[in-house]
Amino acid sequence: MAHQILSTPLADAPMPENRFKIILGMLWRDKFAFTATIILLVTILSAILGPWLFGDAAIVMNLRARNAPPFDLSRGFAFILGGDSLGRSILARIALASQTTMLIAAATVFCSLVAGTVLGLVAGYRGGLLGEAIMRVTDIIMSFPSLLMALVILYVFSPAISNVIIVLAITRIPLYLRTTRAEVMEVRTRMFVVAAEVTGASTFRLVFKHILPIIAPTLLTIMTLDFAFVMLAEASLSFLGLGVQAPDVTWGAMVAEGRAYLSKAWWLSFWPGLAIALVTMSLNLLSNWLRIATDPLQRWRLEKPETQNV
Amino acid sequence: MGSYLSKRAVWSGISLFLLVVMVFFMARLTGSPADLYLPIDAPNSMREEFARLHGFDQPVLVQFFTFLRGLVMLDFGESLRQNRPALALVLEAMPTTLLLAFYSIAIALIVAVVTGALAAWRPNSIFDRIATLLSLIGASLPNFWIAIVGVLVFAVGLEWLPTSGTGSVAQWILPVAVLAIRPCGLIVQIARSSMISVLSAAYVKTARAKGAKSRRIIFVHALRNAMLPVITVAGDQAAGIINGAVIVETIFGFPGIGKLMIDSITYRDFAVIQAGVMVTAIAIFMLNVVIDIAYAILDPRIRMN
Amino acid sequence: MSDNKIMPDGAILDVANLSVEFHARNTVTKAVRDVSWSIRSGETLAILGESGSGKSVSASAVMGLIDSPPGFVTGGTIHYRSRDLLGMAAEERRAISGKKIAMIFQDPLSHLNPVYPIGWQIAEVMRIHGMEAGDARRRALDLLERVGIPNAAARAGSYPHEFSGGQRQRVMIAMAIALKPDLLIADEPTTALDVTVQAQILRLLRQLQKEESMALLLITHDLGVVAEIADRMIVMKDGEVVETGDVAEVYRNPRHAYTRQLLAAVPGQEPFRPEVERSEVLIKATALKKTYLLSSNAPPLNAMDNVSFELRKGETLGIVGESGSGKTTLAKTLLRLNIPDSGSVTYRGKDIFSLKGDDLFDYRRRLQVVFQDPTASLNPRMSIFDIISEPWAIHKGVKPKQEWAAAVRDLLTQVGLKPEHAKRYPHQFSGGQRQRIAIARALALKPEVILCDEAVSALDVSVQAQVIALLKDLQEKLGLSYIFIAHDLPLVRDFADRVIVMRKGQIVEQGFTSAIFTAPADPYTRELIAASPEPDPAVHRSRTQPAANMEAHA
């Protein structure tokens, strides 16, 4: 009963006039998500502006700054986080590494998202033998010990950036595929899809006009979460020496480089690790926010301050 | 149940076979192990001798059939590095990894379910907010970084715990803690949201109408229903630990399957890589069966199918 | 706290000036405003209201089931045998819930815990209130027998999903009467059930009430159910009580305008439609058969078996049946959503299953559909304009794009909405309005036939009447033919020219509505008509009890 009353529609609610403003407002309501967005923006900016900001401080070796301790401004702002074992600025290197780190994660998520969604749509909408075959292959991929396989594959095919992306993307496809399939199977039985179908709507129209818009928010939420997961996976591979190789550098590789100096210069590993942690955490927070913001039943939590202290 | 298990076993058998085939051929693509095991200036005769001894002079297909024949007898061949049967090496390393995974998941599960259930009971309370934030942090930290920081603080700085080895209980504390943190964070989130949705279920209302106490409602009526998604995530995480213990084992010098694998990959120890991947896959298969059985025990609706 | 309050004469429960609010977003809903009622030992009181009337809120308050937040009791008292339920400690109140006051709900499947056997769940209520485990188990078996679950000892270990809807409600009832409560609250106890099952459950409730001499508080939207079972009634609207009184008195002589309106909206009161022989056949179904294999060890399910009928131009063909009758399968077949195992359907002489390309497109245009749940049948992410104009986007060439806006406005006006509604989204409308939108969409292609699949079943009685009036009006103006699928007999009685009665995939009877309702030939039709609650207490009390032998097989 209570729910009936709560969901009684506001028949005269005004239509949203400015989408962007509303989204911004909803972000502001969730302070964690807001902070997370800022962290992510800063990371993206540093990936773009890093080389311009720090010049070649990330590459030029400076033997006097070897393992320079952090918070010492005598060598300039670039060395605020200290210097690495070759005397390069850690801050500049973190900015440089963010490019490769983000590139790998974004490319991986994009590839697995596209492949997984398309295959999931086919498996969920058409079903049949093709759908069954897709699901079986997925089961097989999922039953592999993925990290071990990735290690073996990268060892075989040399650990180049493109190989890292391919290997990671393959292991992530099942996530999107299974989610899409399950959602499609549920959504396609909904009455508005059936209504369009019996009016004669084409498969293309059903999928792109009625089904995909409904499942897009779920995929977006998963994507954000998965971006963090892929970053961690790439970092693990790089940490084990089978991810990207010098002169390319990612945060994971930086942690690995610094490991040898752990007892003498902790900051070599600590800062890049912290960068990974902050970004993954931000992605998790943002994904949480997205889940609420895209759910019509929960969105009100972010919409307007409540009149009563409920 | 029986037909379900046999169907499952057949599919897993097929995927295991594909896996073995893949690993076998990929391993052969890495180049001759002779380069690694013989001195750089070894004469050709020595190389040929080495290849003949290990069968590397045969065509790849012949090698493959020899390998398959051995497989039927559970013979994965000899380790090049240690001159011992590969399977024996793997089976020696496996228990360490399995124990590591078991302790980590058990601890993560208990801590996370209790925390998640309590957080769900009063959503948006202080406890809930703190638990949610901590779980998010826990789920976001890269475990090699936690391991390094852990070593830095507890072993190097405070000198409370040893840095490596498996001999004493103290040596297990850091690795288990490192492995438990991420699963724990994830499970808290799942347990909390699952519990919140279950607590608003109609049957919880019925239980209240019966006059049941809060404790009874949470632990008898809600928890069992809320456990299904939790079990799924815990299972994924356990599988993740079994195949991802490499990092923690490397950092802490744990003689588990991960360490064995990474060493074998660097030394092109084909037989051990093949046996290792195979045994790990079997372990994950068994884990999935255990999860399905847990499902069936928890939910009678699943038992029917 | 006002303990030892003097209760109204003979009352065991007294609700006085109760107000409850629900807080959400920036709105406060006053769900119940200053509501007072009391119930005497052994009597049956019905609270009647449509959705949003607040009819269940006071009952939830009695049981302490209002979640706070978002719900708050802002005023009033609830006394049980002179003790204030709202003021007492949680512990004390728990001792009353389930023992002295028990409750059953609509949708028993979701109200039973899916992971415990039903025997355990019945025994639980006794164990919570201090009975020893063995005794509780034995008594649970007795109770199962008592509510008419055959073979109780074997069934006690089964889980809720293994029972039918009617049996689950019996299990809920067993749970509720376990400790011989003074008061049983039944919140829409038969709403989701078939009419014949509903009749059995109501009979069971009445019988148990008599034997246990407990009071029964019945919350319902169904005037027929009230007439069938209640002594006194309260009518609620928008959180307020608008009428109270003896059931027979209220029905004969309603004082409040809303009550009169409700009584007038009850279907089944109009004269039958005249028997007109129409000759132009639109749809002809011949010997349709469809079998589903549910599992390898269960016998195949006959969803349609030898189903033959004709739809003539300009008529309304009613198809009635309970769940499992095959009426949904038939609808899907007509819409070409599934293909029958054998038999044929022709539209103006053409076999619809061999239609291809333009012919199929043409059939899709001629036959439109309105589904049961108006919320689910409108895409939540499309505006009303997009929804209504979609048929034209699909059937290109029917209407040039520049005419869409004007046409959508016309259609909205035609179904009784405002042109400016086109900009809004489905969630901004009420259930009845959404169904009007669905009808507008169905009209967009100027169809000949509209298939109404339980099109008004989810709506309140008064809204139901309005939508039916709209459908009739459109039929007159546009010469539409309807296939009207429903489980509600009185609706079909008013609206259909001819009726088909289905059961277990077969047509048991078909003919003119007046003939079917006044002289049903098949025993099942008779049972169905008898089971349908009669919204007139006078008729009901004089009626003999039919089909008593059907007990407990639901």
PDB file of N, CA, C and O in Angstrom, chain C residues 163-214:
ATOM      1  N   PHE C 163       3.422 -25.021  -4.570  1.00  0.00           N
ATOM      2  CA  PHE C 163       1.971 -24.986  -4.381  1.00  0.00           C
ATOM      3  C   PHE C 163       1.318 -24.051  -5.398  1.00  0.00           C
ATOM      4  O   PHE C 163       1.965 -23.171  -5.959  1.00  0.00           O
ATOM      5  N   SER C 164       0.009 -24.230  -5.581  1.00  0.00           N
ATOM      6  CA  SER C 164      -0.716 -23.297  -6.440  1.00  0.00           C
ATOM      7  C   SER C 164      -1.085 -22.052  -5.630  1.00  0.00           C
ATOM      8  O   SER C 164      -0.964 -22.034  -4.405  1.00  0.00           O
ATOM      9  N   GLY C 165      -1.548 -21.015  -6.337  1.00  0.00           N
ATOM     10  CA  GLY C 165      -1.870 -19.755  -5.679  1.00  0.00           C
ATOM     11  C   GLY C 165      -2.884 -19.907  -4.556  1.00  0.00           C
ATOM     12  O   GLY C 165      -2.719 -19.367  -3.461  1.00  0.00           O
ATOM     13  N   GLY C 166      -3.948 -20.673  -4.822  1.00  0.00           N
ATOM     14  CA  GLY C 166      -4.980 -20.865  -3.818  1.00  0.00           C
ATOM     15  C   GLY C 166      -4.456 -21.623  -2.604  1.00  0.00           C
ATOM     16  O   GLY C 166      -4.765 -21.279  -1.459  1.00  0.00           O
ATOM     17  N   GLN C 167      -3.623 -22.639  -2.874  1.00  0.00           N
ATOM     18  CA  GLN C 167      -3.063 -23.415  -1.758  1.00  0.00           C
ATOM     19  C   GLN C 167      -2.146 -22.562  -0.896  1.00  0.00           C
ATOM     20  O   GLN C 167      -2.130 -22.672   0.322  1.00  0.00           O
ATOM     21  N   ARG C 168      -1.385 -21.685  -1.552  1.00  0.00           N
ATOM     22  CA  ARG C 168      -0.488 -20.814  -0.791  1.00  0.00           C
ATOM     23  C   ARG C 168      -1.294 -19.910   0.141  1.00  0.00           C
ATOM     24  O   ARG C 168      -0.906 -19.689   1.278  1.00  0.00           O
ATOM     25  N   GLN C 169      -2.421 -19.413  -0.362  1.00  0.00           N
ATOM     26  CA  GLN C 169      -3.229 -18.570   0.509  1.00  0.00           C
ATOM     27  C   GLN C 169      -3.773 -19.409   1.673  1.00  0.00           C
ATOM     28  O   GLN C 169      -3.876 -18.920   2.789  1.00  0.00           O
ATOM     29  N   ARG C 170      -4.094 -20.673   1.423  1.00  0.00           N
ATOM     30  CA  ARG C 170      -4.534 -21.543   2.518  1.00  0.00           C
ATOM     31  C   ARG C 170      -3.429 -21.698   3.556  1.00  0.00           C
ATOM     32  O   ARG C 170      -3.682 -21.714   4.758  1.00  0.00           O
ATOM     33  N   VAL C 171      -2.171 -21.813   3.058  1.00  0.00           N
ATOM     34  CA  VAL C 171      -1.038 -21.927   3.982  1.00  0.00           C
ATOM     35  C   VAL C 171      -0.925 -20.662   4.826  1.00  0.00           C
ATOM     36  O   VAL C 171      -0.741 -20.713   6.049  1.00  0.00           O
ATOM     37  N   MET C 172      -1.073 -19.505   4.178  1.00  0.00           N
ATOM     38  CA  MET C 172      -1.019 -18.237   4.922  1.00  0.00           C
ATOM     39  C   MET C 172      -2.111 -18.210   5.990  1.00  0.00           C
ATOM     40  O   MET C 172      -1.894 -17.740   7.111  1.00  0.00           O
ATOM     41  N   ILE C 173      -3.287 -18.693   5.609  1.00  0.00           N
ATOM     42  CA  ILE C 173      -4.398 -18.688   6.565  1.00  0.00           C
ATOM     43  C   ILE C 173      -4.085 -19.612   7.738  1.00  0.00           C
ATOM     44  O   ILE C 173      -4.303 -19.262   8.904  1.00  0.00           O
ATOM     45  N   ALA C 174      -3.520 -20.779   7.448  1.00  0.00           N
ATOM     46  CA  ALA C 174      -3.154 -21.715   8.520  1.00  0.00           C
ATOM     47  C   ALA C 174      -2.200 -21.037   9.492  1.00  0.00           C
ATOM     48  O   ALA C 174      -2.326 -21.154  10.720  1.00  0.00           O
ATOM     49  N   MET C 175      -1.249 -20.294   8.929  1.00  0.00           N
ATOM     50  CA  MET C 175      -0.266 -19.592   9.750  1.00  0.00           C
ATOM     51  C   MET C 175      -0.959 -18.555  10.633  1.00  0.00           C
ATOM     52  O   MET C 175      -0.632 -18.391  11.801  1.00  0.00           O
ATOM     53  N   ALA C 176      -1.921 -17.875  10.035  1.00  0.00           N
ATOM     54  CA  ALA C 176      -2.579 -16.782  10.749  1.00  0.00           C
ATOM     55  C   ALA C 176      -3.484 -17.289  11.877  1.00  0.00           C
ATOM     56  O   ALA C 176      -3.568 -16.670  12.936  1.00  0.00           O
ATOM     57  N   ILE C 177      -4.154 -18.417  11.664  1.00  0.00           N
ATOM     58  CA  ILE C 177      -5.101 -18.872  12.700  1.00  0.00           C
ATOM     59  C   ILE C 177      -4.444 -19.812  13.703  1.00  0.00           C
ATOM     60  O   ILE C 177      -5.101 -20.317  14.614  1.00  0.00           O
ATOM     61  N   ALA C 178      -3.121 -20.034  13.564  1.00  0.00           N
ATOM     62  CA  ALA C 178      -2.438 -21.026  14.393  1.00  0.00           C
ATOM     63  C   ALA C 178      -2.669 -20.803  15.879  1.00  0.00           C
ATOM     64  O   ALA C 178      -2.874 -21.743  16.644  1.00  0.00           O
ATOM     65  N   LEU C 179      -2.631 -19.561  16.315  1.00  0.00           N
ATOM     66  CA  LEU C 179      -2.721 -19.291  17.757  1.00  0.00           C
ATOM     67  C   LEU C 179      -4.100 -18.763  18.122  1.00  0.00           C
ATOM     68  O   LEU C 179      -4.254 -18.092  19.150  1.00  0.00           O
ATOM     69  N   LYS C 180      -5.098 -19.086  17.315  1.00  0.00           N
ATOM     70  CA  LYS C 180      -6.481 -18.672  17.569  1.00  0.00           C
ATOM     71  C   LYS C 180      -6.562 -17.177  17.883  1.00  0.00           C
ATOM     72  O   LYS C 180      -6.914 -16.781  18.994  1.00  0.00           O
ATOM     73  N   PRO C 181      -6.230 -16.329  16.907  1.00  0.00           N
ATOM     74  CA  PRO C 181      -6.237 -14.890  17.185  1.00  0.00           C
ATOM     75  C   PRO C 181      -7.665 -14.364  17.377  1.00  0.00           C
ATOM     76  O   PRO C 181      -8.628 -14.997  16.928  1.00  0.00           O
ATOM     77  N   ASP C 182      -7.766 -13.221  18.030  1.00  0.00           N
ATOM     78  CA  ASP C 182      -9.052 -12.538  18.183  1.00  0.00           C
ATOM     79  C   ASP C 182      -9.467 -11.866  16.889  1.00  0.00           C
ATOM     80  O   ASP C 182     -10.639 -11.686  16.622  1.00  0.00           O
ATOM     81  N   LEU C 183      -8.435 -11.441  16.153  1.00  0.00           N
ATOM     82  CA  LEU C 183      -8.707 -10.642  14.959  1.00  0.00           C
ATOM     83  C   LEU C 183      -7.806 -11.114  13.828  1.00  0.00           C
ATOM     84  O   LEU C 183      -6.598 -11.270  14.001  1.00  0.00           O
ATOM     85  N   LEU C 184      -8.421 -11.360  12.677  1.00  0.00           N
ATOM     86  CA  LEU C 184      -7.647 -11.695  11.487  1.00  0.00           C
ATOM     87  C   LEU C 184      -7.803 -10.558  10.484  1.00  0.00           C
ATOM     88  O   LEU C 184      -8.921 -10.191  10.125  1.00  0.00           O
ATOM     89  N   ILE C 185      -6.674  -9.991  10.068  1.00  0.00           N
ATOM     90  CA  ILE C 185      -6.713  -8.935   9.060  1.00  0.00           C
ATOM     91  C   ILE C 185      -6.368  -9.558   7.716  1.00  0.00           C
ATOM     92  O   ILE C 185      -5.338 -10.217   7.581  1.00  0.00           O
ATOM     93  N   ALA C 186      -7.256  -9.399   6.752  1.00  0.00           N
ATOM     94  CA  ALA C 186      -7.004  -9.969   5.430  1.00  0.00           C
ATOM     95  C   ALA C 186      -6.911  -8.836   4.415  1.00  0.00           C
ATOM     96  O   ALA C 186      -7.899  -8.175   4.135  1.00  0.00           O
ATOM     97  N   ASP C 187      -5.689  -8.615   3.901  1.00  0.00           N
ATOM     98  CA  ASP C 187      -5.461  -7.498   2.983  1.00  0.00           C
ATOM     99  C   ASP C 187      -5.540  -8.002   1.555  1.00  0.00           C
ATOM    100  O   ASP C 187      -4.618  -8.647   1.070  1.00  0.00           O
ATOM    101  N   GLU C 188      -6.643  -7.735   0.863  1.00  0.00           N
ATOM    102  CA  GLU C 188      -6.850  -8.192  -0.515  1.00  0.00           C
ATOM    103  C   GLU C 188      -6.514  -9.678  -0.655  1.00  0.00           C
ATOM    104  O   GLU C 188      -5.717 -10.061  -1.515  1.00  0.00           O
ATOM    105  N   PRO C 189      -7.120 -10.538   0.161  1.00  0.00           N
ATOM    106  CA  PRO C 189      -6.653 -11.928   0.217  1.00  0.00           C
ATOM    107  C   PRO C 189      -6.920 -12.725  -1.055  1.00  0.00           C
ATOM    108  O   PRO C 189      -6.302 -13.756  -1.273  1.00  0.00           O
ATOM    109  N   THR C 190      -7.827 -12.269  -1.908  1.00  0.00           N
ATOM    110  CA  THR C 190      -8.169 -13.087  -3.072  1.00  0.00           C
ATOM    111  C   THR C 190      -7.937 -12.355  -4.389  1.00  0.00           C
ATOM    112  O   THR C 190      -8.354 -12.822  -5.438  1.00  0.00           O
ATOM    113  N   THR C 191      -7.228 -11.239  -4.330  1.00  0.00           N
ATOM    114  CA  THR C 191      -7.168 -10.379  -5.509  1.00  0.00           C
ATOM    115  C   THR C 191      -6.495 -11.022  -6.715  1.00  0.00           C
ATOM    116  O   THR C 191      -6.948 -10.879  -7.831  1.00  0.00           O
ATOM    117  N   ALA C 192      -5.405 -11.754  -6.465  1.00  0.00           N
ATOM    118  CA  ALA C 192      -4.695 -12.300  -7.625  1.00  0.00           C
ATOM    119  C   ALA C 192      -5.222 -13.683  -8.013  1.00  0.00           C
ATOM    120  O   ALA C 192      -4.678 -14.327  -8.902  1.00  0.00           O
ATOM    121  N   LEU C 193      -6.269 -14.150  -7.376  1.00  0.00           N
ATOM    122  CA  LEU C 193      -6.707 -15.533  -7.590  1.00  0.00           C
ATOM    123  C   LEU C 193      -7.840 -15.610  -8.609  1.00  0.00           C
ATOM    124  O   LEU C 193      -8.575 -14.655  -8.827  1.00  0.00           O
ATOM    125  N   ASP C 194      -7.974 -16.780  -9.200  1.00  0.00           N
ATOM    126  CA  ASP C 194      -9.094 -17.032 -10.109  1.00  0.00           C
ATOM    127  C   ASP C 194     -10.408 -16.962  -9.346  1.00  0.00           C
ATOM    128  O   ASP C 194     -10.450 -17.231  -8.141  1.00  0.00           O
ATOM    129  N   VAL C 195     -11.500 -16.663 -10.059  1.00  0.00           N
ATOM    130  CA  VAL C 195     -12.789 -16.506  -9.363  1.00  0.00           C
ATOM    131  C   VAL C 195     -13.224 -17.759  -8.608  1.00  0.00           C
ATOM    132  O   VAL C 195     -13.724 -17.674  -7.487  1.00  0.00           O
ATOM    133  N   THR C 196     -13.038 -18.926  -9.215  1.00  0.00           N
ATOM    134  CA  THR C 196     -13.493 -20.126  -8.501  1.00  0.00           C
ATOM    135  C   THR C 196     -12.661 -20.353  -7.248  1.00  0.00           C
ATOM    136  O   THR C 196     -13.176 -20.758  -6.206  1.00  0.00           O
ATOM    137  N   VAL C 197     -11.353 -20.056  -7.340  1.00  0.00           N
ATOM    138  CA  VAL C 197     -10.485 -20.200  -6.173  1.00  0.00           C
ATOM    139  C   VAL C 197     -10.848 -19.138  -5.137  1.00  0.00           C
ATOM    140  O   VAL C 197     -10.910 -19.404  -3.938  1.00  0.00           O
ATOM    141  N   GLN C 198     -11.132 -17.952  -5.619  1.00  0.00           N
ATOM    142  CA  GLN C 198     -11.537 -16.868  -4.722  1.00  0.00           C
ATOM    143  C   GLN C 198     -12.763 -17.285  -3.910  1.00  0.00           C
ATOM    144  O   GLN C 198     -12.805 -17.092  -2.691  1.00  0.00           O
ATOM    145  N   ALA C 199     -13.723 -17.880  -4.579  1.00  0.00           N
ATOM    146  CA  ALA C 199     -14.933 -18.301  -3.881  1.00  0.00           C
ATOM    147  C   ALA C 199     -14.599 -19.304  -2.784  1.00  0.00           C
ATOM    148  O   ALA C 199     -15.130 -19.234  -1.672  1.00  0.00           O
ATOM    149  N   GLN C 200     -13.679 -20.235  -3.080  1.00  0.00           N
ATOM    150  CA  GLN C 200     -13.303 -21.234  -2.070  1.00  0.00           C
ATOM    151  C   GLN C 200     -12.612 -20.604  -0.874  1.00  0.00           C
ATOM    152  O   GLN C 200     -12.888 -20.943   0.271  1.00  0.00           O
ATOM    153  N   ILE C 201     -11.692 -19.670  -1.157  1.00  0.00           N
ATOM    154  CA  ILE C 201     -10.945 -19.028  -0.062  1.00  0.00           C
ATOM    155  C   ILE C 201     -11.900 -18.211   0.810  1.00  0.00           C
ATOM    156  O   ILE C 201     -11.839 -18.267   2.049  1.00  0.00           O
ATOM    157  N   LEU C 202     -12.816 -17.500   0.182  1.00  0.00           N
ATOM    158  CA  LEU C 202     -13.765 -16.705   0.966  1.00  0.00           C
ATOM    159  C   LEU C 202     -14.628 -17.630   1.839  1.00  0.00           C
ATOM    160  O   LEU C 202     -14.889 -17.335   3.003  1.00  0.00           O
ATOM    161  N   ARG C 203     -15.021 -18.760   1.260  1.00  0.00           N
ATOM    162  CA  ARG C 203     -15.825 -19.724   2.018  1.00  0.00           C
ATOM    163  C   ARG C 203     -15.031 -20.239   3.219  1.00  0.00           C
ATOM    164  O   ARG C 203     -15.538 -20.348   4.322  1.00  0.00           O
ATOM    165  N   LEU C 204     -13.755 -20.542   2.967  1.00  0.00           N
ATOM    166  CA  LEU C 204     -12.909 -21.038   4.052  1.00  0.00           C
ATOM    167  C   LEU C 204     -12.784 -19.998   5.162  1.00  0.00           C
ATOM    168  O   LEU C 204     -12.899 -20.310   6.353  1.00  0.00           O
ATOM    169  N   LEU C 205     -12.554 -18.747   4.763  1.00  0.00           N
ATOM    170  CA  LEU C 205     -12.409 -17.680   5.760  1.00  0.00           C
ATOM    171  C   LEU C 205     -13.681 -17.567   6.602  1.00  0.00           C
ATOM    172  O   LEU C 205     -13.627 -17.461   7.833  1.00  0.00           O
ATOM    173  N   ARG C 206     -14.830 -17.615   5.931  1.00  0.00           N
ATOM    174  CA  ARG C 206     -16.096 -17.466   6.648  1.00  0.00           C
ATOM    175  C   ARG C 206     -16.305 -18.614   7.622  1.00  0.00           C
ATOM    176  O   ARG C 206     -16.711 -18.415   8.765  1.00  0.00           O
ATOM    177  N   GLN C 207     -15.961 -19.810   7.155  1.00  0.00           N
ATOM    178  CA  GLN C 207     -16.155 -20.997   7.990  1.00  0.00           C
ATOM    179  C   GLN C 207     -15.240 -20.946   9.220  1.00  0.00           C
ATOM    180  O   GLN C 207     -15.675 -21.162  10.350  1.00  0.00           O
ATOM    181  N   LEU C 208     -13.962 -20.599   8.996  1.00  0.00           N
ATOM    182  CA  LEU C 208     -13.023 -20.538  10.115  1.00  0.00           C
ATOM    183  C   LEU C 208     -13.430 -19.451  11.098  1.00  0.00           C
ATOM    184  O   LEU C 208     -13.329 -19.616  12.313  1.00  0.00           O
ATOM    185  N   GLN C 209     -13.911 -18.355  10.557  1.00  0.00           N
ATOM    186  CA  GLN C 209     -14.309 -17.252  11.414  1.00  0.00           C
ATOM    187  C   GLN C 209     -15.416 -17.691  12.353  1.00  0.00           C
ATOM    188  O   GLN C 209     -15.411 -17.381  13.540  1.00  0.00           O
ATOM    189  N   LYS C 210     -16.352 -18.447  11.786  1.00  0.00           N
ATOM    190  CA  LYS C 210     -17.478 -18.923  12.595  1.00  0.00           C
ATOM    191  C   LYS C 210     -16.976 -19.876  13.670  1.00  0.00           C
ATOM    192  O   LYS C 210     -17.295 -19.757  14.838  1.00  0.00           O
ATOM    193  N   GLU C 211     -16.129 -20.822  13.258  1.00  0.00           N
ATOM    194  CA  GLU C 211     -15.659 -21.842  14.211  1.00  0.00           C
ATOM    195  C   GLU C 211     -14.791 -21.262  15.312  1.00  0.00           C
ATOM    196  O   GLU C 211     -14.850 -21.688  16.454  1.00  0.00           O
ATOM    197  N   GLU C 212     -13.948 -20.291  14.946  1.00  0.00           N
ATOM    198  CA  GLU C 212     -13.023 -19.730  15.932  1.00  0.00           C
ATOM    199  C   GLU C 212     -13.612 -18.497  16.600  1.00  0.00           C
ATOM    200  O   GLU C 212     -12.974 -17.920  17.477  1.00  0.00           O
ATOM    201  N   SER C 213     -14.747 -18.088  16.148  1.00  0.00           N
ATOM    202  CA  SER C 213     -15.379 -16.839  16.575  1.00  0.00           C
ATOM    203  C   SER C 213     -14.387 -15.684  16.670  1.00  0.00           C
ATOM    204  O   SER C 213     -14.241 -15.036  17.697  1.00  0.00           O
ATOM    205  N   MET C 214     -13.662 -15.510  15.583  1.00  0.00           N
ATOM    206  CA  MET C 214     -12.733 -14.376  15.557  1.00  0.00           C
ATOM    207  C   MET C 214     -13.324 -13.252  14.701  1.00  0.00           C
ATOM    208  O   MET C 214     -14.206 -13.481  13.881  1.00  0.00           O
TER     209      MET C 214
END
